[in-house]
Every structure is written in C-alpha cells, then in structure tokens.
Amino acid sequence: MTNKAPQTVAPRLGTRALNRATLARQLLLSRAEMSARDAVEHLLGLQAQNVQPPYYALAARLDGFTPEQLSALMADRQVVRIVSMRSTIHTHTAEDCLTLRPLVQPARERELNLFRKGLVGVDLDRLETIARELVEVEPRTLKQLREALVVEWPDADPFALGLAARCRLPLVQVTPRGLWGRSGQVALTTAEHWLGRPTEEAPAPEAVVRRYLAAFGPASVKDMQTWAGLTRLREAFERLRPELVTFRDESGVELFDLPDAPRPDPETPAPPRLLPEFDNLLLSHADRSRVIPPDLKGRSWQGNQAYRTFLVDGFLAGVWKLDADVLTLQPFGRLTGPQRTELVEEAGRLLETLHGGGSYDIRFGTVTAADR
C-alpha cells in the first residue's frame, strides 16, 4: 500500500482581504506616485467607451495627476483608443494595443458570427483589404466606412459591414477624439498606420496571466476570462501553477496569485474614491462581491448604461453625477458623519484635479427609481 503525501489545503481569503488586495493592485488603496503611461500599462488599459472615464480613473489612482498628462500621451500616440477586451473601447499603451488586440482577436472573430445574416456573400478577407485601404488613405468615420463598403456589397447589411471591418482590423480612434477639453467625432484608422509599426504576435497567455494577477488578483480562471472576454485559459494557469500561490475564497473557489503581490491586512483603511462609469474595477471579475456587496448587485447599471460610482470603505456605496457646477453624491445606504466628510473632501479633490477647482456645489442626494 502506497502512502500518499497529504495535500496542502489552500488558505482562505475573506471578502475584505480580497477587497484590500484588489484595491492595492488597482492603485486605489493609496494614490500612486506613477506616471500616467506607466499606470495605463500596469492596469492593462482603461475602459473608455466615453472620453472622460480614463481621466477620472487616473485622477482616482495617481498622485499629482493632471488631465494634460494623458492628453499629451494620446497626442504623441503613446496611448490609443481601440476596441479590445470584452469588445469594448479601451485606452491602451501603444505597445499593448499592438499585442493585446491580437490576443483577443479570436473573440472578435466569434463576434462576427452574430452578424452572419447581414454578411451573406461577403468575402471577409476582401472586406478587410478594402477597409484597410480606405482608412489608411485617410481616417474614416464608421458611417463613411459603411457607405464605402456597401458600394461593394449592396445586398449586405451596412451595419454588419462596419462591424466586420472593426472586428477584422485593429482600428484606433484618431485624435482629437479622446483629448481632454477637445471635441472630435470618432474617426478610425489602423493601429499599424497610426503608430507607424506593425502589429505584433499575441503574447503568450502566461505573460498576460501574470499581468492580470498583478492588476486584478488574487483571481480565478473565470475571473480572468471575464476580464478578457476569452475562454480556455485554464491551461495557462496550470502551466504557471508551480510559480504561483493559491487560495480559496469564501465560496471555495480556487484563486491564483503572484507570490510577492500585495495582500494587505483586511482592516487596512480604504479611503473613499469616485470612479467613472465602466471602471474596470467593477467589470474584471466573474465574482464581483470583492467590491460590490451582494445586495447592491446591478445597482451601478441601468440597461447598457453604467453610472459613475463611489467607494466607501473599499466597497461600492453609491453613484454620483456632475451637472454644470453641481456634483451630487447619491449613497445607496446610510453613511456616517466622518464618511460623508471624507467623501466630500474626495469629491473636491477630483474637481480640483480635473475641473480647475472652480466654484462647485457638492451635495448629497437620494437615488431615485429613475436613477436605478
């Protein structure tokens, strides 16, 4: 009879421990003395469906941040806006644009299957070639691109043609779109053309697993798959298992982490933070209870629209909005006096950073049915 070596039981991490670890990785436990470019790289990009969210995201995370810092990076083409994770627009460094987009390209190809009926008879390779030529001659809006493509395929659905171009090609939004305080319609060209260098091969999944854990860990395989919009990442985690540490969450789910990554004491104070709509902190795990209390699940969304949110003691605690010169904080529950004071101070800091600290009224409101 062979004696089997006893298996080591992975230690458990409670919700607060996961919360503090994730906040530390997300630069939200204390503001980091880090450049805007390094922060965008560390965070693996910033969700950017709208122009302002990346600026608000960095204002909540970086010490001494000014919106001009990110605008200058965009103007210099060191960072770009492109569809990547979860088929949503992200602000990425140029290097990540050229590598992470190839990583998620299989998901973009699968996305096309949803629009096959509108693409009957369309040669997708030829569409890719024609679309590339069009946007590299001059940046085009999606409307202009659809109008040009429908000339080639008059029986196809114009919307599907535009989506096919976006799925097959790494299309970036050219400036002035995305610059702080500037306006500009969405005009597209290829990442290769805009950055003046070719797209690179997708990185090894293991390399991206390490970066994901550094920014979002400890995390499960499903967590990373949710963040990336990919499947079948289990094998990459298994190949890395010898160099990772493992834990279990309160539901018994296995979590992986980098051995030397920060895992602060669960009682570490977490200051209030105002976050933009679609902040990746709230979107990058399959189980979001580390940030969103179970009774508040779904409260930061209405339909496909996300609200601007704020954290108190590290957890989702309400939504906020800025109308003209009034910033309104709408808590989901009761806040203590000190919590309200700290939240107002944090709101004032955000206004000073991004809006020049002019004469603004910061007030508390109630979340109404229309706001849910």
XYZ file of C-alpha atoms in Angstrom:
372
model
C 0.000 0.000 0.000
C 1.440 3.359 -1.044
C 1.178 6.263 1.335
C 0.088 9.423 -0.441
C 1.564 12.710 0.661
C -1.072 14.875 2.352
C -2.393 17.621 0.120
C -1.891 21.155 1.338
C -5.150 22.976 1.903
C -5.088 26.402 0.268
C -5.663 29.203 2.787
C -8.935 31.098 2.573
C -9.189 34.768 1.735
C -12.266 36.539 3.029
C -14.103 39.215 1.080
C -12.353 42.083 2.859
C -8.948 40.507 2.236
C -9.765 40.199 -1.465
C -11.079 43.744 -1.486
C -7.937 45.236 0.006
C -5.659 43.181 -2.239
C -7.557 44.242 -5.352
C -7.638 47.900 -4.296
C -3.870 47.795 -3.755
C -3.303 46.358 -7.270
C -5.725 48.919 -8.719
C -3.856 51.836 -7.084
C -6.997 52.694 -5.119
C -5.810 51.955 -1.595
C -3.470 54.938 -1.786
C -2.662 57.175 -4.727
C 0.453 56.031 -6.551
C 3.442 58.141 -7.497
C 3.438 56.774 -11.025
C 3.351 58.301 -14.480
C 0.091 58.194 -16.414
C 1.675 55.988 -19.053
C 3.002 53.502 -16.503
C -0.412 53.394 -14.834
C -2.205 52.670 -18.118
C 0.290 49.865 -18.729
C 0.057 48.434 -15.208
C -3.754 48.455 -15.293
C -3.760 46.741 -18.713
C -5.714 49.624 -20.146
C -8.623 51.793 -19.051
C -12.224 51.302 -20.081
C -13.047 54.167 -22.438
C -16.477 53.976 -24.058
C -16.688 57.711 -23.406
C -13.912 60.301 -23.495
C -13.801 61.287 -19.835
C -13.658 57.935 -17.948
C -9.904 57.300 -18.396
C -9.184 60.737 -16.939
C -11.440 60.152 -13.937
C -9.916 56.682 -13.489
C -6.386 58.096 -13.277
C -7.443 61.023 -11.080
C -8.670 58.468 -8.520
C -5.428 56.490 -8.665
C -2.441 58.782 -9.197
C -0.793 61.387 -7.030
C -0.281 64.645 -8.906
C -2.224 63.581 -11.985
C -3.400 66.251 -14.404
C -5.583 65.635 -17.464
C -2.922 67.176 -19.687
C -0.650 64.232 -18.906
C -2.964 61.707 -20.550
C -3.899 64.099 -23.358
C -0.220 64.566 -24.214
C 0.276 60.803 -24.375
C -2.653 60.497 -26.759
C -1.469 63.384 -28.928
C 2.011 61.821 -29.093
C 0.475 58.420 -29.976
C 1.937 56.761 -26.905
C -1.549 55.664 -25.891
C -4.542 54.970 -28.137
C -8.249 54.177 -28.006
C -9.148 50.798 -29.520
C -11.710 48.005 -29.183
C -10.042 45.237 -27.171
C -11.224 43.450 -24.026
C -14.863 42.374 -23.990
C -15.354 44.105 -27.356
C -15.273 47.484 -25.623
C -13.139 50.549 -26.217
C -10.059 50.774 -24.021
C -7.252 53.264 -23.708
C -4.059 51.218 -24.086
C -0.389 51.998 -24.416
C 0.823 51.708 -27.990
C 2.701 48.529 -27.076
C -0.352 46.897 -25.517
C -2.501 47.984 -28.450
C -0.214 46.067 -30.787
C -0.153 42.903 -28.651
C -3.346 42.671 -26.604
C -5.572 43.216 -29.623
C -4.077 40.120 -31.337
C -4.602 38.232 -28.061
C -8.363 38.873 -28.161
C -8.696 38.605 -31.953
C -10.299 35.131 -31.704
C -13.102 36.672 -29.658
C -13.576 39.404 -32.280
C -13.840 36.687 -34.954
C -16.511 34.886 -32.905
C -18.374 38.155 -32.525
C -18.829 38.223 -36.288
C -20.964 35.082 -36.075
C -23.730 37.187 -34.554
C -23.999 39.164 -37.801
C -23.626 36.415 -40.425
C -27.119 37.020 -41.813
C -26.114 40.552 -42.784
C -22.881 39.343 -44.400
C -24.172 36.698 -46.797
C -21.996 36.717 -49.916
C -19.350 38.961 -48.331
C -15.737 37.834 -48.725
C -14.355 38.871 -45.347
C -10.737 38.749 -46.475
C -11.541 41.115 -49.341
C -13.557 43.327 -46.996
C -10.571 43.529 -44.661
C -8.281 44.543 -47.541
C -10.663 47.198 -48.862
C -11.412 48.597 -45.396
C -7.697 48.824 -44.606
C -7.032 50.746 -47.814
C -9.907 53.126 -47.088
C -8.917 54.056 -43.543
C -5.207 54.246 -44.281
C -5.735 56.726 -47.115
C -7.493 58.917 -44.563
C -9.248 58.266 -41.249
C -12.936 57.477 -41.738
C -15.966 57.569 -39.523
C -17.903 54.330 -39.257
C -20.651 55.942 -41.338
C -18.180 56.785 -44.099
C -16.682 53.316 -43.931
C -20.100 51.639 -44.151
C -21.107 53.821 -47.106
C -17.945 52.863 -48.992
C -18.281 49.156 -48.224
C -21.953 48.950 -49.197
C -20.953 50.044 -52.711
C -19.007 46.772 -52.938
C -21.753 44.687 -51.303
C -25.089 46.452 -51.916
C -27.135 43.497 -50.636
C -25.331 43.294 -47.298
C -26.398 44.968 -44.058
C -24.376 48.222 -43.787
C -24.196 47.919 -40.003
C -22.781 44.396 -40.276
C -20.235 45.562 -42.851
C -18.939 48.233 -40.493
C -18.821 45.805 -37.609
C -16.935 43.281 -39.740
C -14.290 45.890 -40.503
C -13.979 46.680 -36.799
C -13.683 43.004 -35.908
C -11.175 42.099 -38.598
C -8.968 45.178 -38.286
C -7.316 46.828 -35.237
C -8.993 50.205 -35.712
C -7.931 53.058 -33.430
C -9.724 56.337 -32.853
C -7.524 59.193 -34.054
C -7.105 62.423 -32.138
C -8.512 64.939 -31.349
C -11.037 62.339 -30.187
C -10.097 61.425 -26.635
C -8.224 64.618 -25.769
C -9.304 66.415 -22.602
C -11.335 69.533 -23.273
C -11.394 68.917 -27.018
C -14.166 67.620 -29.206
C -13.987 65.417 -32.235
C -16.038 62.771 -33.933
C -14.868 59.173 -33.963
C -12.580 58.730 -36.974
C -10.729 55.465 -37.477
C -7.520 54.186 -38.989
C -5.464 51.056 -38.380
C -3.197 50.781 -35.368
C -0.282 49.969 -37.667
C -0.827 53.114 -39.729
C -1.373 55.392 -36.735
C 1.592 54.064 -34.764
C 3.915 53.560 -37.707
C 4.789 49.947 -36.872
C 3.297 46.523 -37.477
C 1.021 44.629 -35.157
C 2.972 42.063 -33.149
C 2.205 38.462 -32.392
C -0.111 37.847 -29.476
C 1.843 37.391 -26.251
C 1.969 34.014 -24.567
C -1.146 33.620 -22.401
C 1.075 33.019 -19.374
C 2.583 36.502 -19.695
C -0.866 38.080 -19.695
C -1.975 35.929 -16.743
C 0.901 37.355 -14.700
C -0.033 40.909 -15.673
C -3.711 40.314 -14.957
C -2.921 38.998 -11.480
C -0.636 41.978 -10.829
C -3.515 44.343 -11.623
C -6.606 42.382 -10.500
C -5.516 39.439 -8.369
C -5.932 37.239 -6.472
C -8.259 35.800 -9.093
C -9.800 32.665 -10.503
C -9.553 31.391 -14.056
C -13.139 32.530 -14.654
C -12.260 35.982 -13.346
C -9.570 36.452 -15.969
C -11.785 35.004 -18.689
C -14.446 37.570 -17.757
C -11.913 40.385 -17.946
C -10.515 39.324 -21.310
C -13.698 38.047 -22.902
C -11.813 34.832 -23.696
C -12.260 31.174 -22.861
C -9.950 28.203 -22.295
C -7.386 29.952 -20.119
C -7.241 27.130 -17.573
C -4.224 25.539 -19.282
C -2.181 28.738 -18.991
C -2.907 28.919 -15.257
C -1.982 25.262 -14.835
C 1.325 25.763 -16.601
C 2.038 28.625 -14.196
C 0.849 26.802 -11.082
C 4.383 25.927 -9.848
C 5.305 29.618 -9.680
C 2.003 30.906 -8.296
C 0.359 30.725 -4.881
C -3.233 29.599 -4.446
C -6.065 30.488 -2.104
C -9.777 29.775 -1.736
C -12.455 32.403 -1.478
C -15.375 32.147 0.930
C -17.266 30.001 -1.611
C -14.345 27.628 -2.013
C -13.341 28.842 -5.478
C -9.623 28.471 -6.213
C -7.784 31.759 -6.615
C -4.303 32.214 -8.098
C -1.824 34.950 -7.277
C 1.743 36.117 -7.688
C 3.790 35.188 -4.614
C 5.094 38.702 -3.937
C 1.958 40.674 -4.863
C 0.491 42.909 -2.149
C -2.157 41.363 0.090
C -2.740 43.983 2.788
C -4.347 43.358 6.131
C -8.140 43.230 5.647
C -8.547 46.053 8.155
C -6.281 48.426 6.224
C -8.182 51.724 5.864
C -9.581 52.298 2.367
C -10.293 55.957 1.579
C -13.351 56.921 -0.480
C -12.875 57.084 -4.232
C -15.018 58.487 -7.030
C -14.858 56.271 -10.122
C -16.029 56.810 -13.698
C -18.687 54.812 -15.447
C -17.383 51.467 -16.705
C -14.376 51.433 -14.380
C -12.563 48.123 -14.785
C -12.521 47.609 -11.012
C -16.220 46.720 -11.274
C -16.038 44.717 -14.508
C -12.999 42.469 -14.396
C -14.052 39.520 -12.236
C -16.670 36.813 -12.637
C -17.402 37.169 -8.920
C -17.553 40.885 -8.154
C -18.502 40.552 -4.494
C -14.964 41.661 -3.559
C -16.113 45.184 -4.480
C -19.885 45.017 -4.924
C -21.905 43.881 -1.876
C -24.429 41.198 -2.871
C -27.408 43.412 -2.023
C -26.108 46.083 -4.418
C -25.584 43.788 -7.385
C -26.858 45.506 -10.528
C -27.278 48.889 -8.849
C -24.464 50.535 -10.815
C -26.198 49.824 -14.132
C -29.390 50.625 -15.966
C -29.783 48.704 -19.213
C -26.471 49.049 -21.055
C -25.512 52.257 -19.276
C -23.215 52.298 -16.267
C -23.318 55.019 -13.632
C -20.401 56.841 -12.113
C -19.862 55.196 -8.752
C -18.110 55.831 -5.482
C -16.472 53.554 -2.929
C -16.704 53.826 0.836
C -14.517 51.528 2.937
C -13.421 49.939 -0.342
C -16.870 48.806 -1.489
C -19.478 50.187 -3.880
C -21.593 52.590 -1.843
C -23.380 54.872 -4.294
C -23.436 56.767 -7.565
C -22.527 60.332 -8.427
C -23.160 62.797 -11.200
C -21.819 66.168 -12.255
C -24.297 68.593 -13.774
C -22.903 72.036 -14.620
C -21.439 73.232 -11.300
C -23.183 70.721 -9.018
C -21.669 67.371 -8.035
C -24.287 65.147 -6.415
C -23.391 62.105 -4.335
C -26.200 59.557 -4.082
C -25.441 56.871 -1.474
C -27.270 53.550 -1.575
C -27.430 53.435 2.220
C -26.728 55.460 5.300
C -23.263 56.966 5.705
C -21.650 58.031 8.957
C -20.701 61.646 9.546
C -16.973 61.001 9.040
C -17.689 59.021 5.854
C -19.704 61.902 4.419
C -16.959 64.373 5.309
C -14.249 62.247 3.676
C -16.411 61.709 0.604
C -16.952 65.446 0.165
C -13.206 66.024 0.522
C -12.510 63.385 -2.144
C -15.094 64.940 -4.474
C -13.443 68.324 -4.002
C -10.063 66.793 -4.817
C -11.448 65.324 -8.045
C -12.964 68.664 -9.074
C -9.696 70.451 -8.350
C -7.743 67.910 -10.410
C -9.970 67.754 -13.476
C -12.036 70.916 -13.465
C -9.767 73.557 -12.031
C -11.478 73.660 -8.671
C -13.859 76.418 -9.694
C -16.988 77.221 -7.758
C -18.730 73.865 -7.405
C -21.511 72.798 -5.096
C -21.061 69.309 -3.630
C -24.282 67.924 -2.227
C -25.878 64.651 -1.206
C -28.944 63.317 -2.957
C -31.170 60.267 -2.932
C -31.079 57.518 -5.523
C -34.490 57.649 -7.170
C -36.225 54.989 -9.236
C -35.161 56.872 -12.382
C -31.527 56.586 -11.292
C -31.672 52.805 -10.805
